[in-house]
Amino acid sequence: MILTVKHLIEQYHMLQKGDSVVIGVSGGADSVCLLHILWKLQAEYCLRLLAVHIHHEIRGREADEDAVFTEKLCKERKIEYRLIKRNVPRVAAERGISEEEAGRLVRYETFYQICEQEGYQKIAVAHHQNDNAETIMWNFLRGSGLRGLAGMEPVRGKIIRPLLEVKRSEIEQWMQQEKIPWRNDSTNETVNYTRNKLRHQLLPWVEENLVSGFCQRITDNTRIFLDADDYLKTEAEKWIQGYALQLEEESSFLREEWNKLHSALKRYVIRSEINRLTGSLKDLTAEHVEAVLRLEGTGKQLNLPGGMKVWMDYETIHIGKQSDTFCPNLEMKYCCFPYEKGQKIIQNVYTKWFDYDKIKVGFQLRTRRTGDRIQVLSKHGSKKLKDYMIDAKIPRQIRDQIPLIADGTDIMWVVGYRMSEAYKITDETKTVLQIELNVSNQ
């Protein structure tokens, strides 16, 4: 076992002499195995080890006993030990996520915090081959690209996984041979969590009824997927640098160039830009990406997770954050007052008067949306805002950025161009709404 793990450490350059390593230790067989092996290799690599046990405050006395057990284990080996208590149910409730996800986030947040504050260089976690197979299967079921099908990487930043090529059965067998005790987490035996359903139901069934040695076979392909993923990621980045306009809250590129791009690279461009704009690909599935690829036609748009959307105009496809407010530094001031017949109406590019009583929904400053209309003739119905902009010869590239004052889908004022006839002051007007727009210096 130790030789197998050491081979993987050397193959992926996981450890250098003199490294300081945070080890996540739950007290279960996997993490105790990892702790014991790194303890055995400590002298050879001149390692500084810190075992971190995170108490999730879920299992009461059982969790307390896990902490006591882990501390005793570390004292016997003279390994520095630290107990961190985090109320995972409360974290899950505050963030609106499952306890399973909250526990994972809490663990990694803690590990990285210790590294940052105390100068530790590596974080060793006890994921093994079965864990990797579960990850790959889950990514496949929820919809994933090549990167998800590649599973876990042996090394990812500070994270190292020395047990990644070892089966769970091999770990337990070795621990029994070495007479090393461990704790069993009762929550690992339930099927209330997604991981446990895969671990205890789906994967064993596949192994027994369809493919013997399935976990080994599914993880054998990880290198192929990782290489393909790296190549496509590099090619997509080249295309982005050549053709995409990258702004702080939006990316856009010409539809003519987009249509020439292979669909495999389109998927990577989409994922890359969403990750750049939001800092995460959480909740973005293969289904979302495929929906973007199917999007066609000027004016079409699609909402995506993370407050993102994709939309098309005549020449360009855009990926950006959902927002109806035009330019945060554009300030709207308004006031109401009685109108006296014959009163001189203010004539100003950025100040307009409206008949307050004709407003149906309420006015707001925003940019255009699908369904917007404007009345341009005094005695006729409204027309689509898009058609007005075409008739007014407003350049395509700025139509989505023009500020509007809107009453629901009825446009009161296309700022810099014209007002709607439907809201103008007449002899019957009783109350004036004055709206003034100014650019803030803040």
mmCIF file with all atom_site columns, C-alpha atoms in Angstrom, residues 143-316:
data_model
loop_
_atom_site.group_PDB
_atom_site.id
_atom_site.type_symbol
_atom_site.label_atom_id
_atom_site.label_alt_id
_atom_site.label_comp_id
_atom_site.label_asym_id
_atom_site.label_entity_id
_atom_site.label_seq_id
_atom_site.pdbx_PDB_ins_code
_atom_site.Cartn_x
_atom_site.Cartn_y
_atom_site.Cartn_z
_atom_site.occupancy
_atom_site.B_iso_or_equiv
_atom_site.pdbx_formal_charge
_atom_site.auth_seq_id
_atom_site.auth_comp_id
_atom_site.auth_asym_id
_atom_site.auth_atom_id
_atom_site.pdbx_PDB_model_num
ATOM 1   C CA . GLY A 1 143 ? -24.768 16.431 -17.549 1.00 0.00 ? 143 GLY A CA 1
ATOM 2   C CA . SER A 1 144 ? -21.112 17.340 -17.830 1.00 0.00 ? 144 SER A CA 1
ATOM 3   C CA . GLY A 1 145 ? -18.385 18.108 -20.303 1.00 0.00 ? 145 GLY A CA 1
ATOM 4   C CA . LEU A 1 146 ? -15.124 16.217 -20.712 1.00 0.00 ? 146 LEU A CA 1
ATOM 5   C CA . ARG A 1 147 ? -13.688 17.813 -17.594 1.00 0.00 ? 147 ARG A CA 1
ATOM 6   C CA . GLY A 1 148 ? -16.431 16.381 -15.426 1.00 0.00 ? 148 GLY A CA 1
ATOM 7   C CA . LEU A 1 149 ? -16.031 12.949 -16.997 1.00 0.00 ? 149 LEU A CA 1
ATOM 8   C CA . ALA A 1 150 ? -12.334 13.063 -16.161 1.00 0.00 ? 150 ALA A CA 1
ATOM 9   C CA . GLY A 1 151 ? -13.241 13.022 -12.474 1.00 0.00 ? 151 GLY A CA 1
ATOM 10  C CA . MET A 1 152 ? -10.829 14.141 -9.790  1.00 0.00 ? 152 MET A CA 1
ATOM 11  C CA . GLU A 1 153 ? -7.276  15.206 -10.536 1.00 0.00 ? 153 GLU A CA 1
ATOM 12  C CA . PRO A 1 154 ? -4.443  13.751 -8.423  1.00 0.00 ? 154 PRO A CA 1
ATOM 13  C CA . VAL A 1 155 ? -3.170  17.326 -7.977  1.00 0.00 ? 155 VAL A CA 1
ATOM 14  C CA . ARG A 1 156 ? -5.283  20.471 -8.254  1.00 0.00 ? 156 ARG A CA 1
ATOM 15  C CA . GLY A 1 157 ? -3.630  23.593 -6.905  1.00 0.00 ? 157 GLY A CA 1
ATOM 16  C CA . LYS A 1 158 ? -2.836  22.952 -3.248  1.00 0.00 ? 158 LYS A CA 1
ATOM 17  C CA . ILE A 1 159 ? -5.028  19.824 -3.161  1.00 0.00 ? 159 ILE A CA 1
ATOM 18  C CA . ILE A 1 160 ? -3.286  16.439 -3.376  1.00 0.00 ? 160 ILE A CA 1
ATOM 19  C CA . ARG A 1 161 ? -4.983  13.015 -3.480  1.00 0.00 ? 161 ARG A CA 1
ATOM 20  C CA . PRO A 1 162 ? -2.376  10.323 -2.719  1.00 0.00 ? 162 PRO A CA 1
ATOM 21  C CA . LEU A 1 163 ? -4.982  7.511  -2.485  1.00 0.00 ? 163 LEU A CA 1
ATOM 22  C CA . LEU A 1 164 ? -6.719  8.229  -5.786  1.00 0.00 ? 164 LEU A CA 1
ATOM 23  C CA . GLU A 1 165 ? -5.687  4.989  -7.493  1.00 0.00 ? 165 GLU A CA 1
ATOM 24  C CA . VAL A 1 166 ? -6.430  2.747  -4.503  1.00 0.00 ? 166 VAL A CA 1
ATOM 25  C CA . LYS A 1 167 ? -9.752  0.885  -4.133  1.00 0.00 ? 167 LYS A CA 1
ATOM 26  C CA . ARG A 1 168 ? -11.826 1.257  -0.970  1.00 0.00 ? 168 ARG A CA 1
ATOM 27  C CA . SER A 1 169 ? -11.662 -2.500 -0.421  1.00 0.00 ? 169 SER A CA 1
ATOM 28  C CA . GLU A 1 170 ? -7.854  -2.374 -0.588  1.00 0.00 ? 170 GLU A CA 1
ATOM 29  C CA . ILE A 1 171 ? -7.760  0.396  2.008   1.00 0.00 ? 171 ILE A CA 1
ATOM 30  C CA . GLU A 1 172 ? -9.902  -1.529 4.485   1.00 0.00 ? 172 GLU A CA 1
ATOM 31  C CA . GLN A 1 173 ? -8.017  -4.763 3.882   1.00 0.00 ? 173 GLN A CA 1
ATOM 32  C CA . TRP A 1 174 ? -4.663  -3.045 4.502   1.00 0.00 ? 174 TRP A CA 1
ATOM 33  C CA . MET A 1 175 ? -5.946  -1.306 7.615   1.00 0.00 ? 175 MET A CA 1
ATOM 34  C CA . GLN A 1 176 ? -7.085  -4.636 9.039   1.00 0.00 ? 176 GLN A CA 1
ATOM 35  C CA . GLN A 1 177 ? -3.723  -6.220 8.253   1.00 0.00 ? 177 GLN A CA 1
ATOM 36  C CA . GLU A 1 178 ? -1.883  -3.357 9.956   1.00 0.00 ? 178 GLU A CA 1
ATOM 37  C CA . LYS A 1 179 ? -4.332  -3.483 12.899  1.00 0.00 ? 179 LYS A CA 1
ATOM 38  C CA . ILE A 1 180 ? -5.113  0.220  12.522  1.00 0.00 ? 180 ILE A CA 1
ATOM 39  C CA . PRO A 1 181 ? -8.539  1.173  13.966  1.00 0.00 ? 181 PRO A CA 1
ATOM 40  C CA . TRP A 1 182 ? -10.998 3.571  12.367  1.00 0.00 ? 182 TRP A CA 1
ATOM 41  C CA . ARG A 1 183 ? -14.454 4.998  12.944  1.00 0.00 ? 183 ARG A CA 1
ATOM 42  C CA . ASN A 1 184 ? -17.607 4.374  10.887  1.00 0.00 ? 184 ASN A CA 1
ATOM 43  C CA . ASP A 1 185 ? -19.795 7.408  10.145  1.00 0.00 ? 185 ASP A CA 1
ATOM 44  C CA . SER A 1 186 ? -23.442 6.341  10.381  1.00 0.00 ? 186 SER A CA 1
ATOM 45  C CA . THR A 1 187 ? -24.478 8.969  7.802   1.00 0.00 ? 187 THR A CA 1
ATOM 46  C CA . ASN A 1 188 ? -22.348 7.137  5.221   1.00 0.00 ? 188 ASN A CA 1
ATOM 47  C CA . GLU A 1 189 ? -24.714 4.169  5.463   1.00 0.00 ? 189 GLU A CA 1
ATOM 48  C CA . THR A 1 190 ? -27.931 6.067  4.712   1.00 0.00 ? 190 THR A CA 1
ATOM 49  C CA . VAL A 1 191 ? -29.225 6.802  1.225   1.00 0.00 ? 191 VAL A CA 1
ATOM 50  C CA . ASN A 1 192 ? -30.407 10.307 2.086   1.00 0.00 ? 192 ASN A CA 1
ATOM 51  C CA . TYR A 1 193 ? -27.417 11.808 0.286   1.00 0.00 ? 193 TYR A CA 1
ATOM 52  C CA . THR A 1 194 ? -26.724 11.669 -3.457  1.00 0.00 ? 194 THR A CA 1
ATOM 53  C CA . ARG A 1 195 ? -23.253 10.236 -2.976  1.00 0.00 ? 195 ARG A CA 1
ATOM 54  C CA . ASN A 1 196 ? -24.519 7.426  -0.790  1.00 0.00 ? 196 ASN A CA 1
ATOM 55  C CA . LYS A 1 197 ? -27.138 6.410  -3.337  1.00 0.00 ? 197 LYS A CA 1
ATOM 56  C CA . LEU A 1 198 ? -24.403 6.033  -5.931  1.00 0.00 ? 198 LEU A CA 1
ATOM 57  C CA . ARG A 1 199 ? -22.083 4.307  -3.452  1.00 0.00 ? 199 ARG A CA 1
ATOM 58  C CA . HIS A 1 200 ? -24.519 1.811  -1.953  1.00 0.00 ? 200 HIS A CA 1
ATOM 59  C CA . GLN A 1 201 ? -27.049 1.262  -4.721  1.00 0.00 ? 201 GLN A CA 1
ATOM 60  C CA . LEU A 1 202 ? -26.132 2.205  -8.280  1.00 0.00 ? 202 LEU A CA 1
ATOM 61  C CA . LEU A 1 203 ? -22.423 1.349  -8.523  1.00 0.00 ? 203 LEU A CA 1
ATOM 62  C CA . PRO A 1 204 ? -22.675 -2.017 -6.681  1.00 0.00 ? 204 PRO A CA 1
ATOM 63  C CA . TRP A 1 205 ? -25.582 -2.987 -8.947  1.00 0.00 ? 205 TRP A CA 1
ATOM 64  C CA . VAL A 1 206 ? -23.560 -2.134 -12.072 1.00 0.00 ? 206 VAL A CA 1
ATOM 65  C CA . GLU A 1 207 ? -20.556 -4.089 -10.728 1.00 0.00 ? 207 GLU A CA 1
ATOM 66  C CA . GLU A 1 208 ? -22.668 -7.145 -9.909  1.00 0.00 ? 208 GLU A CA 1
ATOM 67  C CA . ASN A 1 209 ? -25.018 -7.201 -12.894 1.00 0.00 ? 209 ASN A CA 1
ATOM 68  C CA . LEU A 1 210 ? -23.385 -5.435 -15.815 1.00 0.00 ? 210 LEU A CA 1
ATOM 69  C CA . VAL A 1 211 ? -19.640 -4.787 -15.686 1.00 0.00 ? 211 VAL A CA 1
ATOM 70  C CA . SER A 1 212 ? -17.266 -6.443 -13.246 1.00 0.00 ? 212 SER A CA 1
ATOM 71  C CA . GLY A 1 213 ? -14.533 -4.048 -12.154 1.00 0.00 ? 213 GLY A CA 1
ATOM 72  C CA . PHE A 1 214 ? -16.595 -1.054 -13.329 1.00 0.00 ? 214 PHE A CA 1
ATOM 73  C CA . CYS A 1 215 ? -14.947 1.444  -10.960 1.00 0.00 ? 215 CYS A CA 1
ATOM 74  C CA . GLN A 1 216 ? -11.516 0.527  -12.305 1.00 0.00 ? 216 GLN A CA 1
ATOM 75  C CA . ARG A 1 217 ? -12.671 0.755  -15.911 1.00 0.00 ? 217 ARG A CA 1
ATOM 76  C CA . ILE A 1 218 ? -14.427 4.088  -15.548 1.00 0.00 ? 218 ILE A CA 1
ATOM 77  C CA . THR A 1 219 ? -11.390 5.713  -13.916 1.00 0.00 ? 219 THR A CA 1
ATOM 78  C CA . ASP A 1 220 ? -8.978  4.269  -16.508 1.00 0.00 ? 220 ASP A CA 1
ATOM 79  C CA . ASN A 1 221 ? -10.281 6.831  -19.019 1.00 0.00 ? 221 ASN A CA 1
ATOM 80  C CA . THR A 1 222 ? -9.532  9.887  -16.897 1.00 0.00 ? 222 THR A CA 1
ATOM 81  C CA . ARG A 1 223 ? -6.184  10.637 -18.563 1.00 0.00 ? 223 ARG A CA 1
ATOM 82  C CA . ILE A 1 224 ? -7.754  10.515 -22.030 1.00 0.00 ? 224 ILE A CA 1
ATOM 83  C CA . PHE A 1 225 ? -10.514 12.888 -20.980 1.00 0.00 ? 225 PHE A CA 1
ATOM 84  C CA . LEU A 1 226 ? -8.101  15.238 -19.217 1.00 0.00 ? 226 LEU A CA 1
ATOM 85  C CA . ASP A 1 227 ? -5.848  15.476 -22.298 1.00 0.00 ? 227 ASP A CA 1
ATOM 86  C CA . ALA A 1 228 ? -8.803  16.123 -24.615 1.00 0.00 ? 228 ALA A CA 1
ATOM 87  C CA . ASP A 1 229 ? -10.161 18.695 -22.174 1.00 0.00 ? 229 ASP A CA 1
ATOM 88  C CA . ASP A 1 230 ? -6.829  20.528 -21.982 1.00 0.00 ? 230 ASP A CA 1
ATOM 89  C CA . TYR A 1 231 ? -6.537  20.651 -25.779 1.00 0.00 ? 231 TYR A CA 1
ATOM 90  C CA . LEU A 1 232 ? -10.080 21.942 -26.390 1.00 0.00 ? 232 LEU A CA 1
ATOM 91  C CA . LYS A 1 233 ? -9.731  24.448 -23.567 1.00 0.00 ? 233 LYS A CA 1
ATOM 92  C CA . THR A 1 234 ? -6.550  25.836 -25.152 1.00 0.00 ? 234 THR A CA 1
ATOM 93  C CA . GLU A 1 235 ? -8.140  26.090 -28.607 1.00 0.00 ? 235 GLU A CA 1
ATOM 94  C CA . ALA A 1 236 ? -11.240 27.780 -27.209 1.00 0.00 ? 236 ALA A CA 1
ATOM 95  C CA . GLU A 1 237 ? -9.085  30.325 -25.395 1.00 0.00 ? 237 GLU A CA 1
ATOM 96  C CA . LYS A 1 238 ? -7.266  31.126 -28.659 1.00 0.00 ? 238 LYS A CA 1
ATOM 97  C CA . TRP A 1 239 ? -10.610 31.766 -30.352 1.00 0.00 ? 239 TRP A CA 1
ATOM 98  C CA . ILE A 1 240 ? -11.809 33.944 -27.481 1.00 0.00 ? 240 ILE A CA 1
ATOM 99  C CA . GLN A 1 241 ? -8.677  36.074 -27.643 1.00 0.00 ? 241 GLN A CA 1
ATOM 100 C CA . GLY A 1 242 ? -9.121  36.494 -31.396 1.00 0.00 ? 242 GLY A CA 1
ATOM 101 C CA . TYR A 1 243 ? -12.845 37.118 -31.686 1.00 0.00 ? 243 TYR A CA 1
ATOM 102 C CA . ALA A 1 244 ? -14.508 37.929 -28.350 1.00 0.00 ? 244 ALA A CA 1
ATOM 103 C CA . LEU A 1 245 ? -15.012 41.360 -26.830 1.00 0.00 ? 245 LEU A CA 1
ATOM 104 C CA . GLN A 1 246 ? -14.579 40.755 -23.092 1.00 0.00 ? 246 GLN A CA 1
ATOM 105 C CA . LEU A 1 247 ? -16.099 43.381 -20.806 1.00 0.00 ? 247 LEU A CA 1
ATOM 106 C CA . GLU A 1 248 ? -16.472 43.322 -17.039 1.00 0.00 ? 248 GLU A CA 1
ATOM 107 C CA . GLU A 1 249 ? -20.050 42.023 -17.089 1.00 0.00 ? 249 GLU A CA 1
ATOM 108 C CA . GLU A 1 250 ? -20.445 40.774 -20.649 1.00 0.00 ? 250 GLU A CA 1
ATOM 109 C CA . SER A 1 251 ? -18.783 38.926 -23.508 1.00 0.00 ? 251 SER A CA 1
ATOM 110 C CA . SER A 1 252 ? -19.852 39.321 -27.111 1.00 0.00 ? 252 SER A CA 1
ATOM 111 C CA . PHE A 1 253 ? -18.727 38.025 -30.489 1.00 0.00 ? 253 PHE A CA 1
ATOM 112 C CA . LEU A 1 254 ? -19.888 38.305 -34.084 1.00 0.00 ? 254 LEU A CA 1
ATOM 113 C CA . ARG A 1 255 ? -22.463 35.719 -35.108 1.00 0.00 ? 255 ARG A CA 1
ATOM 114 C CA . GLU A 1 256 ? -20.659 35.307 -38.435 1.00 0.00 ? 256 GLU A CA 1
ATOM 115 C CA . GLU A 1 257 ? -17.513 34.062 -36.658 1.00 0.00 ? 257 GLU A CA 1
ATOM 116 C CA . TRP A 1 258 ? -19.525 32.096 -34.071 1.00 0.00 ? 258 TRP A CA 1
ATOM 117 C CA . ASN A 1 259 ? -21.318 30.190 -36.831 1.00 0.00 ? 259 ASN A CA 1
ATOM 118 C CA . LYS A 1 260 ? -17.969 29.071 -38.271 1.00 0.00 ? 260 LYS A CA 1
ATOM 119 C CA . LEU A 1 261 ? -16.830 27.602 -34.947 1.00 0.00 ? 261 LEU A CA 1
ATOM 120 C CA . HIS A 1 262 ? -17.068 23.847 -34.330 1.00 0.00 ? 262 HIS A CA 1
ATOM 121 C CA . SER A 1 263 ? -19.774 22.959 -31.801 1.00 0.00 ? 263 SER A CA 1
ATOM 122 C CA . ALA A 1 264 ? -17.210 21.243 -29.537 1.00 0.00 ? 264 ALA A CA 1
ATOM 123 C CA . LEU A 1 265 ? -15.316 24.532 -29.191 1.00 0.00 ? 265 LEU A CA 1
ATOM 124 C CA . LYS A 1 266 ? -18.544 26.518 -28.802 1.00 0.00 ? 266 LYS A CA 1
ATOM 125 C CA . ARG A 1 267 ? -19.280 24.525 -25.649 1.00 0.00 ? 267 ARG A CA 1
ATOM 126 C CA . TYR A 1 268 ? -15.887 25.435 -24.231 1.00 0.00 ? 268 TYR A CA 1
ATOM 127 C CA . VAL A 1 269 ? -16.263 29.100 -25.139 1.00 0.00 ? 269 VAL A CA 1
ATOM 128 C CA . ILE A 1 270 ? -19.627 29.258 -23.374 1.00 0.00 ? 270 ILE A CA 1
ATOM 129 C CA . ARG A 1 271 ? -18.343 27.563 -20.224 1.00 0.00 ? 271 ARG A CA 1
ATOM 130 C CA . SER A 1 272 ? -15.149 29.636 -20.212 1.00 0.00 ? 272 SER A CA 1
ATOM 131 C CA . GLU A 1 273 ? -16.921 32.978 -20.461 1.00 0.00 ? 273 GLU A CA 1
ATOM 132 C CA . ILE A 1 274 ? -19.592 32.114 -17.903 1.00 0.00 ? 274 ILE A CA 1
ATOM 133 C CA . ASN A 1 275 ? -16.844 31.020 -15.523 1.00 0.00 ? 275 ASN A CA 1
ATOM 134 C CA . ARG A 1 276 ? -14.998 34.311 -16.160 1.00 0.00 ? 276 ARG A CA 1
ATOM 135 C CA . LEU A 1 277 ? -18.080 36.409 -15.542 1.00 0.00 ? 277 LEU A CA 1
ATOM 136 C CA . THR A 1 278 ? -19.438 34.577 -12.486 1.00 0.00 ? 278 THR A CA 1
ATOM 137 C CA . GLY A 1 279 ? -16.336 32.869 -11.048 1.00 0.00 ? 279 GLY A CA 1
ATOM 138 C CA . SER A 1 280 ? -18.092 29.499 -11.050 1.00 0.00 ? 280 SER A CA 1
ATOM 139 C CA . LEU A 1 281 ? -19.724 26.845 -13.228 1.00 0.00 ? 281 LEU A CA 1
ATOM 140 C CA . LYS A 1 282 ? -21.919 25.652 -10.367 1.00 0.00 ? 282 LYS A CA 1
ATOM 141 C CA . ASP A 1 283 ? -25.359 24.529 -11.563 1.00 0.00 ? 283 ASP A CA 1
ATOM 142 C CA . LEU A 1 284 ? -24.411 24.972 -15.233 1.00 0.00 ? 284 LEU A CA 1
ATOM 143 C CA . THR A 1 285 ? -25.254 21.611 -16.830 1.00 0.00 ? 285 THR A CA 1
ATOM 144 C CA . ALA A 1 286 ? -24.743 20.168 -20.304 1.00 0.00 ? 286 ALA A CA 1
ATOM 145 C CA . GLU A 1 287 ? -28.435 20.839 -20.933 1.00 0.00 ? 287 GLU A CA 1
ATOM 146 C CA . HIS A 1 288 ? -27.915 24.570 -20.376 1.00 0.00 ? 288 HIS A CA 1
ATOM 147 C CA . VAL A 1 289 ? -24.949 24.634 -22.753 1.00 0.00 ? 289 VAL A CA 1
ATOM 148 C CA . GLU A 1 290 ? -26.863 22.725 -25.450 1.00 0.00 ? 290 GLU A CA 1
ATOM 149 C CA . ALA A 1 291 ? -29.753 25.185 -25.109 1.00 0.00 ? 291 ALA A CA 1
ATOM 150 C CA . VAL A 1 292 ? -27.328 28.010 -25.897 1.00 0.00 ? 292 VAL A CA 1
ATOM 151 C CA . LEU A 1 293 ? -26.150 26.160 -29.013 1.00 0.00 ? 293 LEU A CA 1
ATOM 152 C CA . ARG A 1 294 ? -29.771 25.810 -30.176 1.00 0.00 ? 294 ARG A CA 1
ATOM 153 C CA . LEU A 1 295 ? -30.497 29.516 -29.720 1.00 0.00 ? 295 LEU A CA 1
ATOM 154 C CA . GLU A 1 296 ? -31.144 31.158 -33.080 1.00 0.00 ? 296 GLU A CA 1
ATOM 155 C CA . GLY A 1 297 ? -32.677 34.368 -34.371 1.00 0.00 ? 297 GLY A CA 1
ATOM 156 C CA . THR A 1 298 ? -32.345 38.059 -33.691 1.00 0.00 ? 298 THR A CA 1
ATOM 157 C CA . GLY A 1 299 ? -33.913 39.068 -30.379 1.00 0.00 ? 299 GLY A CA 1
ATOM 158 C CA . LYS A 1 300 ? -33.854 35.551 -28.950 1.00 0.00 ? 300 LYS A CA 1
ATOM 159 C CA . GLN A 1 301 ? -32.576 35.182 -25.396 1.00 0.00 ? 301 GLN A CA 1
ATOM 160 C CA . LEU A 1 302 ? -32.041 32.498 -22.776 1.00 0.00 ? 302 LEU A CA 1
ATOM 161 C CA . ASN A 1 303 ? -31.648 32.681 -19.004 1.00 0.00 ? 303 ASN A CA 1
ATOM 162 C CA . LEU A 1 304 ? -28.893 30.637 -17.363 1.00 0.00 ? 304 LEU A CA 1
ATOM 163 C CA . PRO A 1 305 ? -27.928 29.815 -13.752 1.00 0.00 ? 305 PRO A CA 1
ATOM 164 C CA . GLY A 1 306 ? -25.922 32.332 -11.753 1.00 0.00 ? 306 GLY A CA 1
ATOM 165 C CA . GLY A 1 307 ? -27.924 35.346 -12.961 1.00 0.00 ? 307 GLY A CA 1
ATOM 166 C CA . MET A 1 308 ? -26.607 34.981 -16.508 1.00 0.00 ? 308 MET A CA 1
ATOM 167 C CA . LYS A 1 309 ? -28.330 35.215 -19.858 1.00 0.00 ? 309 LYS A CA 1
ATOM 168 C CA . VAL A 1 310 ? -27.488 34.804 -23.537 1.00 0.00 ? 310 VAL A CA 1
ATOM 169 C CA . TRP A 1 311 ? -29.099 37.006 -26.174 1.00 0.00 ? 311 TRP A CA 1
ATOM 170 C CA . MET A 1 312 ? -28.715 37.773 -29.863 1.00 0.00 ? 312 MET A CA 1
ATOM 171 C CA . ASP A 1 313 ? -28.990 40.888 -31.964 1.00 0.00 ? 313 ASP A CA 1
ATOM 172 C CA . TYR A 1 314 ? -28.524 41.160 -35.726 1.00 0.00 ? 314 TYR A CA 1
ATOM 173 C CA . GLU A 1 315 ? -24.775 40.719 -35.792 1.00 0.00 ? 315 GLU A CA 1
ATOM 174 C CA . THR A 1 316 ? -23.712 39.661 -32.311 1.00 0.00 ? 316 THR A CA 1
#
